[in-house]
Coordinates of C-alpha atoms in Angstrom, one line a residue:
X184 CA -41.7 -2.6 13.7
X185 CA -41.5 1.0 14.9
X186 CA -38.5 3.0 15.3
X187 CA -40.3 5.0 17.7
X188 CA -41.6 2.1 20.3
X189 CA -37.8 0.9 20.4
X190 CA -36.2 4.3 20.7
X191 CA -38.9 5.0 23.8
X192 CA -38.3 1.1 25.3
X193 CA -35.2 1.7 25.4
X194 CA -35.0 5.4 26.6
X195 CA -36.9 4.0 29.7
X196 CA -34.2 1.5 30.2
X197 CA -31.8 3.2 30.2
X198 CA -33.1 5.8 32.6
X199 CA -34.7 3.6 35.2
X200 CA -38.3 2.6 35.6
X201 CA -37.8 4.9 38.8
X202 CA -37.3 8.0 37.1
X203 CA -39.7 7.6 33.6
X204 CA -43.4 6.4 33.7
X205 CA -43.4 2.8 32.3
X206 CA -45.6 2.2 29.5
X207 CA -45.8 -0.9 27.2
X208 CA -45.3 0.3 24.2
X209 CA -47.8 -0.7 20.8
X210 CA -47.1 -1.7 17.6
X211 CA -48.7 -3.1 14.7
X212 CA -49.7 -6.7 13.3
X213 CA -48.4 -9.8 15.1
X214 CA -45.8 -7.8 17.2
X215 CA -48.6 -5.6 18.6
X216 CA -50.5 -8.6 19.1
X217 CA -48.1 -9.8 21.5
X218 CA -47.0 -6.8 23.0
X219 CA -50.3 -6.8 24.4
X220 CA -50.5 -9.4 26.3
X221 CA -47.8 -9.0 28.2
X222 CA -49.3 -8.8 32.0
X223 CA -48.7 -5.4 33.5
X224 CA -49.3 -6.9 37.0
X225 CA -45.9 -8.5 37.1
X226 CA -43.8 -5.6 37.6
X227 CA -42.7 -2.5 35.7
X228 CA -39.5 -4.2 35.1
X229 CA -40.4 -7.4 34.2
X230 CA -43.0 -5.6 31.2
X231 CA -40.0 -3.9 30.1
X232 CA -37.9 -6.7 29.8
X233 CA -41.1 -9.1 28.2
X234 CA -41.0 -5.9 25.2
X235 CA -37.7 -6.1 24.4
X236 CA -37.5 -9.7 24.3
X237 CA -40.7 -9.5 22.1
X238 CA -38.9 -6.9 20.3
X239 CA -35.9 -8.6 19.7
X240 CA -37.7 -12.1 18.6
X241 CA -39.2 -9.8 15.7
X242 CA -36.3 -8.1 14.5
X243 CA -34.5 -11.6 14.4
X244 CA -37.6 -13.5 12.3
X245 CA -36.8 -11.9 9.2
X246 CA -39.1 -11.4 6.8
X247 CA -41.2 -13.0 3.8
X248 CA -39.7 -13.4 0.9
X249 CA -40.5 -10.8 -2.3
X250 CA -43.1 -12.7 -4.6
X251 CA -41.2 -11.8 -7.3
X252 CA -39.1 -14.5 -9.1
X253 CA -35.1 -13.3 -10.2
X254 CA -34.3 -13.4 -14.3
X255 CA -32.0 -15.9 -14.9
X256 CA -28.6 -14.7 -15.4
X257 CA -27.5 -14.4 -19.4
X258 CA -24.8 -17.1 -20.9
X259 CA -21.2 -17.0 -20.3
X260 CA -19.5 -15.1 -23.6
X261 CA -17.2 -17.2 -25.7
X262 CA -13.8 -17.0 -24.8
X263 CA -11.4 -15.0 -26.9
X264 CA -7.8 -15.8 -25.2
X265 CA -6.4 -19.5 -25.3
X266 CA -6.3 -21.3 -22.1
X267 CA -2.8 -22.1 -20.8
X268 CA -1.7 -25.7 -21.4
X269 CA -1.8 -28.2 -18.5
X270 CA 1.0 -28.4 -17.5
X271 CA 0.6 -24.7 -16.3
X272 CA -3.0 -25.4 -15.0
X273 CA -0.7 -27.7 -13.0
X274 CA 1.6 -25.2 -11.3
X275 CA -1.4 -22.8 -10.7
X276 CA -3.2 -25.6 -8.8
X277 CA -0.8 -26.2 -6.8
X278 CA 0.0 -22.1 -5.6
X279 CA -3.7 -22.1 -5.1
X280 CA -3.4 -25.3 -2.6
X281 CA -0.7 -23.5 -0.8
X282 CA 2.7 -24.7 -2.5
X283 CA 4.6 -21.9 -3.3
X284 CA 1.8 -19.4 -3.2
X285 CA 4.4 -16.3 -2.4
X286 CA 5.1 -16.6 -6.6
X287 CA 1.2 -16.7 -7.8
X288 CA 1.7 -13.1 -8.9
X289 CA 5.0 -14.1 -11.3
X290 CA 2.8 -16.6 -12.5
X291 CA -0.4 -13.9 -13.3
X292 CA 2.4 -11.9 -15.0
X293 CA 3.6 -14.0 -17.1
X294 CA 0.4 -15.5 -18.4
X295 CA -0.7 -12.2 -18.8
X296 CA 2.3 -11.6 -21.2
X297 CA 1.9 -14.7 -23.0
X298 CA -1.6 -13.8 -23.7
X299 CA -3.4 -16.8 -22.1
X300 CA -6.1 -17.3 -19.6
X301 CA -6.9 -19.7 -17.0
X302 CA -8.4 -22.5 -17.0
X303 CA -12.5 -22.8 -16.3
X304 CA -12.2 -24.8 -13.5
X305 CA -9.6 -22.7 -12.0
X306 CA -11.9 -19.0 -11.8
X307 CA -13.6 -20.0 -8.6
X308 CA -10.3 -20.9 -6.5
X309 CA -8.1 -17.8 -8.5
X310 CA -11.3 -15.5 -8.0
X311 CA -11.6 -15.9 -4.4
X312 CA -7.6 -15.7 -4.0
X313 CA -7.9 -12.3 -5.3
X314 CA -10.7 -11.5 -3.3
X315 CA -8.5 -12.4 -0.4
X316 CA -5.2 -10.5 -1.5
X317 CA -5.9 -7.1 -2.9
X318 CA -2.8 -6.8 -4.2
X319 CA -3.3 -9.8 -6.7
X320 CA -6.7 -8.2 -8.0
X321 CA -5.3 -6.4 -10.9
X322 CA -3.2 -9.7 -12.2
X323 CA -6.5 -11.5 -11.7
X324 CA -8.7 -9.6 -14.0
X325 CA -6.0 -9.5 -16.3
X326 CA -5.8 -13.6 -16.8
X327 CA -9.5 -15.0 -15.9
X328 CA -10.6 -14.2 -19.5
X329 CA -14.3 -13.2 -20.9
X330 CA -15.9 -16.1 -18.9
X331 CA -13.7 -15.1 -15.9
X332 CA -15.4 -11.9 -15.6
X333 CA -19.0 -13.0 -16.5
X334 CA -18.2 -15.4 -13.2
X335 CA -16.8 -12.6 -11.5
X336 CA -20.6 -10.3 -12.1
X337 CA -22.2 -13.1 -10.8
X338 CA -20.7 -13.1 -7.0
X339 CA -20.6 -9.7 -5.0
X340 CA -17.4 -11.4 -3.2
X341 CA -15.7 -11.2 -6.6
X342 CA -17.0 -8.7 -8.5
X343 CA -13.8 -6.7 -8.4
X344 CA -13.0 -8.7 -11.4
X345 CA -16.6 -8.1 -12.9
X346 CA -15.2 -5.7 -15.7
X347 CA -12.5 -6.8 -18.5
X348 CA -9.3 -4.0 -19.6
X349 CA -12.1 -3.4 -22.9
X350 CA -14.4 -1.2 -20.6
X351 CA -12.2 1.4 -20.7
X352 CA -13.0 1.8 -24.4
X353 CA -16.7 2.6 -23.9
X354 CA -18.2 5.3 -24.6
X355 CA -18.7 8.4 -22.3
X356 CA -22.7 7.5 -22.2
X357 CA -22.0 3.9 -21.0
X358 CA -19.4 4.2 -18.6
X359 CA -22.0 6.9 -17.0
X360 CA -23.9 4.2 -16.7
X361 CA -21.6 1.0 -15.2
X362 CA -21.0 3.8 -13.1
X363 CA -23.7 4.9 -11.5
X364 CA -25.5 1.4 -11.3
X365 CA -22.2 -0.7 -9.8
X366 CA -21.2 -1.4 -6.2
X367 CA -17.8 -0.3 -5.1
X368 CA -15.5 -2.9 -6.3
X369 CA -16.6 -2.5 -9.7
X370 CA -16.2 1.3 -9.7
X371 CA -12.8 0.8 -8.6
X372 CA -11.9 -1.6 -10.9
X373 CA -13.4 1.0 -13.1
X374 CA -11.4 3.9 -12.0
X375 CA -7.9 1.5 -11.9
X376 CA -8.7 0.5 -15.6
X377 CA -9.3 4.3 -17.5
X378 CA -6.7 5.7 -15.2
X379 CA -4.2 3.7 -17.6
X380 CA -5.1 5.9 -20.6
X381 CA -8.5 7.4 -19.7
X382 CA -7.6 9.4 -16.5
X383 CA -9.5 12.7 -17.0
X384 CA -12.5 10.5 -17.7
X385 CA -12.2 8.6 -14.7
X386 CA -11.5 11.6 -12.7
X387 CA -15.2 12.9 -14.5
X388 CA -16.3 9.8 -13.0
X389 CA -16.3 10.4 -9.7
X390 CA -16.9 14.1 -9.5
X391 CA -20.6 13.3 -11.2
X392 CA -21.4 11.5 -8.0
X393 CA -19.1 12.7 -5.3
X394 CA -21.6 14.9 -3.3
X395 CA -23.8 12.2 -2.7
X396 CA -21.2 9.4 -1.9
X397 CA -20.5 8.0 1.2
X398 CA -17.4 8.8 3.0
X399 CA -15.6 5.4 3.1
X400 CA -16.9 5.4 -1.0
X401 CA -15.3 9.3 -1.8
X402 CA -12.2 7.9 0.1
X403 CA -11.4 4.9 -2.0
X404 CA -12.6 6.5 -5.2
X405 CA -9.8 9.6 -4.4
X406 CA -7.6 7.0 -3.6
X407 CA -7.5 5.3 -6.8
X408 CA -6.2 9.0 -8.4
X409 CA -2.9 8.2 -7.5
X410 CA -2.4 6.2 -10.6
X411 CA -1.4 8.3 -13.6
X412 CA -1.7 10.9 -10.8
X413 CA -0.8 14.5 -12.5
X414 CA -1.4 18.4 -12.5
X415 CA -4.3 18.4 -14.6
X416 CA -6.1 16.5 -10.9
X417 CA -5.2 19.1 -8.6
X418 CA -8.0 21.0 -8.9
X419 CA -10.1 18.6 -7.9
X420 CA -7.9 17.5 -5.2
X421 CA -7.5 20.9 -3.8
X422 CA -11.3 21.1 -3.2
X423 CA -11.1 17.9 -1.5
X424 CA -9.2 19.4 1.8
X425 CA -12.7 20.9 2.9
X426 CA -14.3 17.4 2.5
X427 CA -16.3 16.7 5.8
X428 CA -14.3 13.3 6.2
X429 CA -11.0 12.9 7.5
X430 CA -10.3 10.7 5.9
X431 CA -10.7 11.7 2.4
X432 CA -8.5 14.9 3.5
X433 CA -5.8 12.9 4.5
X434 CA -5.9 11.1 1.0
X435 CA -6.0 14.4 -0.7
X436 CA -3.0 16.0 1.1
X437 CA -1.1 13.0 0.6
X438 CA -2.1 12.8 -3.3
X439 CA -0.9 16.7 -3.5
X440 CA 2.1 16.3 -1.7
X441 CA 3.0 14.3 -5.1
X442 CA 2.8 17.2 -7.1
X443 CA 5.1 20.1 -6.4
X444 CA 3.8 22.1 -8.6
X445 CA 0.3 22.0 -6.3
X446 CA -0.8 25.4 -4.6
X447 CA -0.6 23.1 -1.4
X448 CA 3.1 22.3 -1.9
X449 CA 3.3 26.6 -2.4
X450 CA 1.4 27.6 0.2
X451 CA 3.7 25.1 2.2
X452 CA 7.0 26.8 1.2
X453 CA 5.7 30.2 1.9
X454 CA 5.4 29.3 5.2
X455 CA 8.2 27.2 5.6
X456 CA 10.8 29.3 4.0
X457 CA 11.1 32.0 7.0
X458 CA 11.7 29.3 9.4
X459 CA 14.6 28.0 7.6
X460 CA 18.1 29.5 6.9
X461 CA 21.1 28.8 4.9
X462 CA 24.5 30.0 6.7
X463 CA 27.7 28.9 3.9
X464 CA 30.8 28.0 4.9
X465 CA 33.0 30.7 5.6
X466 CA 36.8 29.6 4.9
X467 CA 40.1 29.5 7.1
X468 CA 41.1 33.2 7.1
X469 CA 44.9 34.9 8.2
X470 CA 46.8 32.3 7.2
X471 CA 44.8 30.1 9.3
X472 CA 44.8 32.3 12.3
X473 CA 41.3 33.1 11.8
X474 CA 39.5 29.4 11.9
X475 CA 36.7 28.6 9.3
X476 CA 33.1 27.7 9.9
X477 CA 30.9 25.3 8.3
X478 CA 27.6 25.4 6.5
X479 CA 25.1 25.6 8.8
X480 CA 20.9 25.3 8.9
X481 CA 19.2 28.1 11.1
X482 CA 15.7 26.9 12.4
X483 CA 13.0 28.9 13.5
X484 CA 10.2 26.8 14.8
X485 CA 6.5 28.4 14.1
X486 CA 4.8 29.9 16.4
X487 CA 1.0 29.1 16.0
X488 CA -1.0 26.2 13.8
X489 CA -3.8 28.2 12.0
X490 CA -6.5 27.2 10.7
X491 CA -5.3 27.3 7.1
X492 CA -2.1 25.1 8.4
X493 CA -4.7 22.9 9.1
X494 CA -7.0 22.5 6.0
X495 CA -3.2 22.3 4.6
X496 CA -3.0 18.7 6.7
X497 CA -0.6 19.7 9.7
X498 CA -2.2 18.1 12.9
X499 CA -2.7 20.8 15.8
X500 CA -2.3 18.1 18.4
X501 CA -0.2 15.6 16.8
X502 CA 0.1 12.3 18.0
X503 CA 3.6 12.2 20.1
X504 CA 5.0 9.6 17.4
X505 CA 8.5 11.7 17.9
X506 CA 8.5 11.4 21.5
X507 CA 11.7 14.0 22.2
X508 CA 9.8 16.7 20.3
X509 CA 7.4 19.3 21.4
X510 CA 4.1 20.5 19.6
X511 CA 6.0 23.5 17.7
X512 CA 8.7 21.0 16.4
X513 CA 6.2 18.3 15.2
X514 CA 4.5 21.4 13.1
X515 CA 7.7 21.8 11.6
X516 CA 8.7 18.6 10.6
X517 CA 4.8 18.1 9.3
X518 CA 5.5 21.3 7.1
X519 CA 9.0 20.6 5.9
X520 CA 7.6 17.0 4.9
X521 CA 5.5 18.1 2.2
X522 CA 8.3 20.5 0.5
X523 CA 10.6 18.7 -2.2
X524 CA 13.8 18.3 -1.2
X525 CA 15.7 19.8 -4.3
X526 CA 13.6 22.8 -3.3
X527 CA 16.1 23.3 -0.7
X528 CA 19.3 22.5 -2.8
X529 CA 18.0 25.2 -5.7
X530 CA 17.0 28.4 -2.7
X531 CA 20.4 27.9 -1.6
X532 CA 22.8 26.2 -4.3
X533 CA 23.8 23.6 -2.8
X534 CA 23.8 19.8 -3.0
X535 CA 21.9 17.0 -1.1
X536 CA 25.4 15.6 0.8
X537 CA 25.9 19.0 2.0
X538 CA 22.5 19.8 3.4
X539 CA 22.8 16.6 5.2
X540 CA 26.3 17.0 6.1
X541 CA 25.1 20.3 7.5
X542 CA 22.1 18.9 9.5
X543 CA 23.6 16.2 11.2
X544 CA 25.5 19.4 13.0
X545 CA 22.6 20.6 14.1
X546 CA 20.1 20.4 17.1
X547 CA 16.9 20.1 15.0
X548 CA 18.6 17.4 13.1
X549 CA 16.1 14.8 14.0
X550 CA 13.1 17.0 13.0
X551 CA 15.3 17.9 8.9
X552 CA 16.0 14.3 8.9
X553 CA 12.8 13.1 9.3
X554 CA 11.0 15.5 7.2
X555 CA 13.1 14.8 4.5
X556 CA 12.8 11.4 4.6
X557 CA 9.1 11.7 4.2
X558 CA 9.7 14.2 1.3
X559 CA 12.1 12.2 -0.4
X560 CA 9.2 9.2 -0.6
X561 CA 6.7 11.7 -1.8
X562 CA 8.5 12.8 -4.5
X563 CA 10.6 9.9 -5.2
X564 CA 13.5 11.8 -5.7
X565 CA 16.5 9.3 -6.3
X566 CA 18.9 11.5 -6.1
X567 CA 18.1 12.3 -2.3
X568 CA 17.3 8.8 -1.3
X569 CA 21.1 7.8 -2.4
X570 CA 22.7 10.2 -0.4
X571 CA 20.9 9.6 2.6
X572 CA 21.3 6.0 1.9
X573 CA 25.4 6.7 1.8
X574 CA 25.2 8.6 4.8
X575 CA 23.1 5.9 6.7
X576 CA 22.7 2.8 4.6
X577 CA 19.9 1.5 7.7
X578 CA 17.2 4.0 5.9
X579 CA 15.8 0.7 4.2
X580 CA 12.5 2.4 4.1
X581 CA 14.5 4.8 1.0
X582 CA 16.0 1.7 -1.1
X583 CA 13.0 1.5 -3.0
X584 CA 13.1 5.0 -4.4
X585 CA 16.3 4.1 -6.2
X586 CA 16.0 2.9 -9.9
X587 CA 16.6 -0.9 -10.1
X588 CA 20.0 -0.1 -11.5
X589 CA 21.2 2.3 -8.8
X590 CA 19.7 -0.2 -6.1
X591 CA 21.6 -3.4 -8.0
X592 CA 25.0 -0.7 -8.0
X593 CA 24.5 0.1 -4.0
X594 CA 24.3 -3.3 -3.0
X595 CA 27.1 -4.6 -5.2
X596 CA 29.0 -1.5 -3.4
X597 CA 28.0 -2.8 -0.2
X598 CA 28.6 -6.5 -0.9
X599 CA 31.9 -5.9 -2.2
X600 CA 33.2 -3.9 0.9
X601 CA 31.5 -6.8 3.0
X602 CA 33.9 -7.8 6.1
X603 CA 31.9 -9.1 9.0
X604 CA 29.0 -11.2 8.9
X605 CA 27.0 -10.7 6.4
X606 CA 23.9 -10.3 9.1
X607 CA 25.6 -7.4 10.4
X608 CA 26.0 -5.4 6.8
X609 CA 22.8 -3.0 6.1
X610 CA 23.0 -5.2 2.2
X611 CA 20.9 -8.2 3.6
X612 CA 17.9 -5.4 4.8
X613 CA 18.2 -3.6 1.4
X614 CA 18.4 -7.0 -0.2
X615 CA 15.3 -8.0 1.2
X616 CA 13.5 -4.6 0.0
X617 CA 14.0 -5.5 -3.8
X618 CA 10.8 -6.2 -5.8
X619 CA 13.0 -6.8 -9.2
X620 CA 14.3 -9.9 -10.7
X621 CA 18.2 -9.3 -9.8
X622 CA 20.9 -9.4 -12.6
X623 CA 23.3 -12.2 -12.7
X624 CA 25.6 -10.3 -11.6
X625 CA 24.4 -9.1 -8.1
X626 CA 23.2 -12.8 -8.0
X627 CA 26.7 -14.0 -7.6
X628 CA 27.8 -11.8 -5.5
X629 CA 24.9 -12.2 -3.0
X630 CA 25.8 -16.0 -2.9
X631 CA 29.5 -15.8 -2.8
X632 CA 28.4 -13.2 0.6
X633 CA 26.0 -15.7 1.8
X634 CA 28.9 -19.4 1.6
X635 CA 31.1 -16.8 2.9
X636 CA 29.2 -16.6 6.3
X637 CA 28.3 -19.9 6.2
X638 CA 31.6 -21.2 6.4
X639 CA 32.9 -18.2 8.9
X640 CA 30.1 -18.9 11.0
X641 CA 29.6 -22.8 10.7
X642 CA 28.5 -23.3 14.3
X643 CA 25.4 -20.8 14.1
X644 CA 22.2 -21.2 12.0
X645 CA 21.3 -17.5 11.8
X646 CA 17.8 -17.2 11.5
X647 CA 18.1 -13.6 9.7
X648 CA 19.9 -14.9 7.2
X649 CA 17.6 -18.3 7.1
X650 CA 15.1 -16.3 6.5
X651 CA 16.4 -14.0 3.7
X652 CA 16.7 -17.5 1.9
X653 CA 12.8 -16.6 0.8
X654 CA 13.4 -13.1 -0.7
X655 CA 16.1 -14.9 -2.5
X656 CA 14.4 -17.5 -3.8
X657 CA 12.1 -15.1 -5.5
X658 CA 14.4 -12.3 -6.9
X659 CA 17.1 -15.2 -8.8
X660 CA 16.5 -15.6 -12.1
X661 CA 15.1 -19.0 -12.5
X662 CA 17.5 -19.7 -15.5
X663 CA 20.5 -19.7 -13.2
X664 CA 19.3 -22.4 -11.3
X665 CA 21.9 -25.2 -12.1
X666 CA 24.5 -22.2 -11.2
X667 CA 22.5 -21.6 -7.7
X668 CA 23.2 -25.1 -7.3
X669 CA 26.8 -25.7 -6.9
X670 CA 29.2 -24.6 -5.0
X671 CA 27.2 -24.3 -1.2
X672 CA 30.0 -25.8 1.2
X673 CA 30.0 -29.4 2.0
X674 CA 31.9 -29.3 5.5
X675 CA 29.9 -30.5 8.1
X676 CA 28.5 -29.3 10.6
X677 CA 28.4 -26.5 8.1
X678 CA 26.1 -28.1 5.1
X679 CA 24.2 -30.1 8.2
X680 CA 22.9 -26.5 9.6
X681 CA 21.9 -24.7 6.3
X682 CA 21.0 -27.5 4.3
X683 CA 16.9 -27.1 5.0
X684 CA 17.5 -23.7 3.3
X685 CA 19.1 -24.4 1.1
X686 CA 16.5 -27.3 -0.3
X687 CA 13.6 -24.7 0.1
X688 CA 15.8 -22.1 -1.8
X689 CA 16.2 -25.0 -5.1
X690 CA 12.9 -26.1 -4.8
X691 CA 11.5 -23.0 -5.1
X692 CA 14.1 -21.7 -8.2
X693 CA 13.2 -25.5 -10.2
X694 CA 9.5 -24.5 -9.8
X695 CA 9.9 -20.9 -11.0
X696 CA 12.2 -22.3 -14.1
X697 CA 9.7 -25.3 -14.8
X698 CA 6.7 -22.7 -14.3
X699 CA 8.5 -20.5 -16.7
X700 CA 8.7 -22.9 -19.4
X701 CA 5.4 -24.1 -18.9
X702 CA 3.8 -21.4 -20.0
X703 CA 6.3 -20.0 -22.6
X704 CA 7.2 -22.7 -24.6
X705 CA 4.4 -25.2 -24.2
X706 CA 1.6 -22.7 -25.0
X707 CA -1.0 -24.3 -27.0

């Protein structure tokens, strides 16, 4: 069909039979055949209309097949891990029907870690699970095994688990070549595997074809930098800010704004650094006569965005996500973001609790506070997040920064200063942002919390704290499950309220200890 008979068809729709001479227009083969028959004599409009519908018909009966038959595809490999043991085929069949699906990636881990695979007749529902949840992709490749992946190469829905952890170990010549023949998933899954211990490879990778990618491709190829990310990829990253997508930009900004050692992270500084000011305390003086003054934070707010501010990543018209503030404050806050925090405490030898002590004084303090925030995530500086976290425990958004044992120490703080409802104390958000299997220890004190409010507050069935139950369920360590068991209180109307949580809470702790065993002690 011709480009050039639709384009003008639809050219003289769109501008009125009035205004542009109306002309069937021609083609070739059975569509031209048909085009031209269509009677003239029945009204400009209605030979328009009879064109596109002719048009349309065409475009919609496909085409004939290729007379070319496909090669059939070679034979699964032999596997070379040990299938897990029934028993655990058991308690993956039953995540992958939708019972107790939130712990499938526990269960990926510790197969992995055994060294096992899943079974056959598992890869199609486990493949398409992972093509469903991104998240679970890496855990997937890591347990479907040699047959697993030959499955994987044999479905474009699941070919993000096409490639096994050995590809990594090819040589420069081949991976050139899974390269530059694979679709996207596979080049990802490429990139994700020799970023582990291959990274300037995989960063090789994707400069070889990078001109002549698409955007949405150079995006998601960039993207996938961020693991093992390091100094030796600025470069590369720094020529990315004058990439014609936006999106790519934003990626590589926000990749740089890892490094502080980047010239982007510099350039920021220079410009930042006259804007800011350090004023120290100045003591009681005369005896007292003469108050003192505290530390204060001058801010200067800039007075242009440039173009270089720009390539840099700070938005001339931001989008008013900070309602209160105006265009010069939002430039700012979008410099001081990408600066590392410490910067600040080694320019003017001080400490984190005093710069914040000092800001919260100040007018600006919403734009410092903010800024830092975003800094602190970039850079995940620990030290930061726990004093902002002291000063304002709500910050949930900072909890993860903190190493497992600083987060298990905060909320053991918090839990053991608890008074009031245990809904109302910052510990049950923070609770809910850990990712780590919790220690005994914070364990018990997160249950004597929770039969504490249940018994203070027998009368309500708090539905942020039924909830929570969930998060719970999945950060106890299975082995304490008899423990978990005993001691909920038995008063009624008390047990009556909570005890549907509670059940979900032990069901879910017996199939994390029983999945456990399953695969550590029964392997085959």
């Amino acid at each position: 069909m011709s480009s050039e008979a639709w384009e003008d068809l639809v050219t003289t729709a769109v501008l009125g039979t009035e205004r542009r001479r109306v002309a069937v227009p021609t083609s070739e083969g059975g569509l031209g055949l048909a085009l031209r028959h269509i009677d003239s004599s029945l009204g400009a409009e209605q030979a328009i209309l009879s064109a596109a519908a002719m048009f349309t018909a065409f475009q919609q009966a496909g085409r004939l097949p290729e007379g070319r038959v496909a090669s059939a595809p070679s034979l699964a490999p032999s596997e070379l891990r040990q299938q897990c043991s029934a028993r655990a085929a058991q308690h993956l069949q039953a995540m992958l029907g939708g019972s107790q699906r939130d712990i499938l990636s526990e269960w990926l881990m510790l197969l992995d870690n055994a060294g096992l695979c899943v079974p056959v007749s598992r890869l199609p529902e486990l493949l398409e699970a992972g093509r469903a949840q991104a998240h679970l992709r890496p855990l997937v490749r890591a347990v479907v095994g040699a047959r697993g992946h030959w499955l994987a190469s044999q479905n474009r829905d699941w070919e993000y688990a096409a490639l096994d952890q050995t590809e990594r170990s090819q040589s420069w010549e081949t991976l050139t070549q899974i390269w530059e023949i694979s679709s996207r998933p596979v080049r990802v899954a490429l990139l994700e595997t020799l970023r582990m211990d291959r990274p300037e490879q995989a960063r090789n990778l994707i400069a070889t074809t990078w001109a002549t990618e698409k955007a949405d491709d150079r995006a998601a190829f960039l993207g996938m930098l961020a693991h093992g990310l390091s100094m030796a990829d600025e470069p590369f990253l720094e020529t990315a800010l004058d990439d014609r997508s936006k999106e790519v930009r934003t990626i590589a900004v926000d990749l740089l704004l890892r490094l502080p050692e980047s010239r982007l992270v510099q350039r920021m500084i220079t410009r930042v650094s006259p804007l800011l000011g350090w004023v120290a305390a100045a003591p009681s003086r005369l005896l007292g006569l003469q108050k003192g003054r505290p530390s204060t934070i001058e801010v200067t707010l800039p007075e242009q965005c440039d173009k270089t501010m720009v390539r840099d990543g700070v938005d001339a018209k931001p989008v008013m996500q900070h309602q209160k503030l105006g265009e010069r404050a939002q430039w700012l806050l979008q410099m001081l973001r990408t600066i590392p925090p410490q910067h600040w405490c080694t320019e003017w030898h001080t400490t984190p609790t005093e710069l914040l002590d000092a800001a919260n004084r100040n007018e600006w303090k919403s734009v410092l506070e903010a800024a830092w925030i975003s800094a602190i995530q970039n850079n995940s500086d620990s030290a930061w997040a726990e004093a902002l976290l002291q000063s304002d425990p709500t910050i949930t958004s900072l909890f993860p920064v903190l190493p497992t044992e600083r987060q298990e120490a905060f909320l053991l703080g918090l839990l053991h200063d608890l008074h009031g409802p245990l809904t109302q104390s910052a510990a049950l958000a923070l609770l809910q942002q850990t990712t780590h299997l919790w220690s005994a220890e914070l364990t018990r004190a997160v249950l004597r919390a929770v039969h504490k409010h249940m018994i203070s507050h027998q009368n309500q069935r708090d539905y942020q704290l039924l909830n929570a139950f969930d998060t719970f369920a999945r950060r106890i360590p299975p082995v304490l499950v008899h423990e978990v068991a005993s001691g909920w209180p038995a008063e009624q109307p008390t047990r009556e309220h909570w005890q549907g949580a509670i059940d979900r809470l032990l069901i879910t702790l017996h199939f994390r200890h029983d999945m456990a065993e399953a695969i550590i002690k029964e392997q085959p």
